[in-house]
Amino acid sequence: MAENENVRQRTSDTARGGEPLLRRGRPADPHPETGDAGRVAGAATGAEVPANRPERGATASAGRLETDDIPASDESVKESSTGESPQNIEKTLAESRQRKLRLMLRQCDRVLLLDFDLLALPDWPDNYTLAAARRNRDIWLFGALLAAVVFLSGMTGFVPAWIAGGGFGAFVIILLLGVPGVRRLYTSRPSYLDLVIRRQRMIRDARKHIEHLEGKEGLVWQCARMAEFNPALKATRFSELLALSERRVLARNLTRREHIRLYLIYLLEAEKAYARAQQAFFEGHQQAIDRGWSSVAAEPGDRA
């Protein structure tokens, strides 16, 4: 007990005298594991171990070693692996995008020549008007045939001569009423033949306009590339139009009004896609000017 009392007294006197509990030993090893172990040991003993600071030359050399060991940044690695900086990659992508939009606009610019009134067929005779004109034509033919039969019956002596003469006069009058010049004097309604001729003429004019729009390359087939700006161009009802346009035989196969109306609907959807693609091109053009990319901010070529 007396020895323990002496030991505790010497320990307390040493601590009050300011003498450190642990004496300075050899310099710490440069490896971080040793430093960590020393800090753990110091924390376990409850004493604070002073750091052994190396000399100035050693500090500089250690700093150079640590600097050399630092890995390169992500941008440097990307630049060294691809050979281009992110700004150059973005510029290349923008230039490719502008080139693609410029090609779309050049190939589909003939959609701006669309004549809506010509393809819409606004004066197309409806089926009711055509049926009424057909009924009037049938009545006219029946009257002319009946008068001719009466006249021929009088020639054979089957009916009296005055009845045959009356039949001949009726036959001539009915024939004159069917002449277009005389018909306009007593009615303004077109005849069945006039309506049929009008339909044929309207379809012929529409096909000529479609042939002009299609050109040598096929307008519908080229406008299909702008489907990303208007998904309606991918509808299955337009698949036959795309196939015919790709084979350059679209105009000659549009023989009915329904075909021409379908073609008109496709061109209207293509106009929407063209306007959106043009807006995207102008936005990319302005962005390239703001960033100083002269190769990207190129004017679109002449229209085909």
PDB file of N, CA and C in Angstrom, residues 5 11 16 42 59 68 71 85 100-102 111 113 151 171 177 189 210 221 233 250-251 264 269 282 285 287-288:
ATOM      1  N   GLU A   5       1.065   4.237  -2.907  1.00  0.00           N
ATOM      2  CA  GLU A   5       0.916   5.648  -2.583  1.00  0.00           C
ATOM      3  C   GLU A   5       2.072   6.438  -3.154  1.00  0.00           C
ATOM      4  N   THR A  11       3.578  10.201  -9.912  1.00  0.00           N
ATOM      5  CA  THR A  11       2.863  10.435 -11.183  1.00  0.00           C
ATOM      6  C   THR A  11       2.159  11.769 -11.180  1.00  0.00           C
ATOM      7  N   ARG A  16       1.951  17.601 -12.738  1.00  0.00           N
ATOM      8  CA  ARG A  16       1.894  19.008 -12.362  1.00  0.00           C
ATOM      9  C   ARG A  16       3.122  19.752 -12.837  1.00  0.00           C
ATOM     10  N   GLY A  42      -2.595   7.087 -28.772  1.00  0.00           N
ATOM     11  CA  GLY A  42      -2.678   8.272 -27.924  1.00  0.00           C
ATOM     12  C   GLY A  42      -4.053   8.451 -27.345  1.00  0.00           C
ATOM     13  N   THR A  59       8.869  18.019 -46.463  1.00  0.00           N
ATOM     14  CA  THR A  59       7.468  18.405 -46.712  1.00  0.00           C
ATOM     15  C   THR A  59       7.220  18.702 -48.182  1.00  0.00           C
ATOM     16  N   ASP A  68       1.403  14.211 -57.416  1.00  0.00           N
ATOM     17  CA  ASP A  68       1.525  13.304 -58.552  1.00  0.00           C
ATOM     18  C   ASP A  68       0.569  12.136 -58.445  1.00  0.00           C
ATOM     19  N   PRO A  71      -5.492  11.567 -58.911  1.00  0.00           N
ATOM     20  CA  PRO A  71      -5.975  11.179 -60.248  1.00  0.00           C
ATOM     21  C   PRO A  71      -6.511  12.384 -60.999  1.00  0.00           C
ATOM     22  N   SER A  85     -12.968  17.893 -76.271  1.00  0.00           N
ATOM     23  CA  SER A  85     -13.532  18.443 -75.056  1.00  0.00           C
ATOM     24  C   SER A  85     -15.052  18.380 -75.115  1.00  0.00           C
ATOM     25  N   LYS A 100     -29.238  17.918 -90.171  1.00  0.00           N
ATOM     26  CA  LYS A 100     -30.391  17.046 -90.368  1.00  0.00           C
ATOM     27  C   LYS A 100     -31.660  17.855 -90.580  1.00  0.00           C
ATOM     28  N   LEU A 101     -31.860  18.890 -89.775  1.00  0.00           N
ATOM     29  CA  LEU A 101     -33.045  19.732 -89.935  1.00  0.00           C
ATOM     30  C   LEU A 101     -33.023  20.461 -91.269  1.00  0.00           C
ATOM     31  N   ARG A 102     -31.845  20.925 -91.680  1.00  0.00           N
ATOM     32  CA  ARG A 102     -31.743  21.621 -92.956  1.00  0.00           C
ATOM     33  C   ARG A 102     -32.090  20.699 -94.116  1.00  0.00           C
ATOM     34  N   VAL A 111     -44.121  21.206 -99.782  1.00  0.00           N
ATOM     35  CA  VAL A 111     -45.424  21.180 -99.124  1.00  0.00           C
ATOM     36  C   VAL A 111     -45.999  22.581 -98.989  1.00  0.00           C
ATOM     37  N   LEU A 113     -46.222  24.624-101.334  1.00  0.00           N
ATOM     38  CA  LEU A 113     -46.910  24.928-102.585  1.00  0.00           C
ATOM     39  C   LEU A 113     -48.316  24.340-102.641  1.00  0.00           C
ATOM     40  N   PHE A 151     -94.301   7.577-133.382  1.00  0.00           N
ATOM     41  CA  PHE A 151     -94.046   7.971-134.776  1.00  0.00           C
ATOM     42  C   PHE A 151     -93.828   6.755-135.656  1.00  0.00           C
ATOM     43  N   PHE A 171     -91.317  14.135-130.383  1.00  0.00           N
ATOM     44  CA  PHE A 171     -89.938  13.598-130.383  1.00  0.00           C
ATOM     45  C   PHE A 171     -88.927  14.690-130.679  1.00  0.00           C
ATOM     46  N   LEU A 177     -85.083  19.894-126.130  1.00  0.00           N
ATOM     47  CA  LEU A 177     -84.972  20.218-124.706  1.00  0.00           C
ATOM     48  C   LEU A 177     -83.708  19.626-124.075  1.00  0.00           C
ATOM     49  N   ARG A 189     -80.421  24.110-113.474  1.00  0.00           N
ATOM     50  CA  ARG A 189     -79.814  22.931-112.887  1.00  0.00           C
ATOM     51  C   ARG A 189     -78.961  22.209-113.920  1.00  0.00           C
ATOM     52  N   ILE A 210     -51.156  17.230-107.730  1.00  0.00           N
ATOM     53  CA  ILE A 210     -50.438  16.243-106.926  1.00  0.00           C
ATOM     54  C   ILE A 210     -49.164  15.797-107.624  1.00  0.00           C
ATOM     55  N   TRP A 221     -43.200  10.621 -99.394  1.00  0.00           N
ATOM     56  CA  TRP A 221     -42.152   9.738 -98.878  1.00  0.00           C
ATOM     57  C   TRP A 221     -41.069  10.542 -98.156  1.00  0.00           C
ATOM     58  N   LEU A 233     -48.023  11.526 -88.737  1.00  0.00           N
ATOM     59  CA  LEU A 233     -47.523  11.063 -90.030  1.00  0.00           C
ATOM     60  C   LEU A 233     -47.236   9.567 -90.033  1.00  0.00           C
ATOM     61  N   LEU A 250     -47.644   7.705-107.321  1.00  0.00           N
ATOM     62  CA  LEU A 250     -48.768   8.100-106.473  1.00  0.00           C
ATOM     63  C   LEU A 250     -49.845   8.825-107.263  1.00  0.00           C
ATOM     64  N   ALA A 251     -49.460   9.774-108.097  1.00  0.00           N
ATOM     65  CA  ALA A 251     -50.453  10.613-108.779  1.00  0.00           C
ATOM     66  C   ALA A 251     -51.358   9.797-109.691  1.00  0.00           C
ATOM     67  N   LEU A 264     -54.664  15.075 -99.104  1.00  0.00           N
ATOM     68  CA  LEU A 264     -54.727  16.431 -98.553  1.00  0.00           C
ATOM     69  C   LEU A 264     -54.522  16.416 -97.028  1.00  0.00           C
ATOM     70  N   GLU A 269     -50.951  17.588 -92.261  1.00  0.00           N
ATOM     71  CA  GLU A 269     -50.137  17.136 -91.130  1.00  0.00           C
ATOM     72  C   GLU A 269     -48.652  17.395 -91.390  1.00  0.00           C
ATOM     73  N   PHE A 282     -34.537  27.281 -86.447  1.00  0.00           N
ATOM     74  CA  PHE A 282     -34.245  28.676 -86.127  1.00  0.00           C
ATOM     75  C   PHE A 282     -33.735  28.825 -84.691  1.00  0.00           C
ATOM     76  N   HIS A 285     -30.224  27.697 -84.708  1.00  0.00           N
ATOM     77  CA  HIS A 285     -29.422  28.701 -85.407  1.00  0.00           C
ATOM     78  C   HIS A 285     -29.104  29.874 -84.481  1.00  0.00           C
ATOM     79  N   GLN A 287     -29.106  29.839 -81.193  1.00  0.00           N
ATOM     80  CA  GLN A 287     -28.226  29.360 -80.125  1.00  0.00           C
ATOM     81  C   GLN A 287     -26.779  29.264 -80.607  1.00  0.00           C
ATOM     82  N   ALA A 288     -26.594  28.822 -81.846  1.00  0.00           N
ATOM     83  CA  ALA A 288     -25.234  28.752 -82.396  1.00  0.00           C
ATOM     84  C   ALA A 288     -24.627  30.138 -82.544  1.00  0.00           C
TER      85      ALA A 288
END
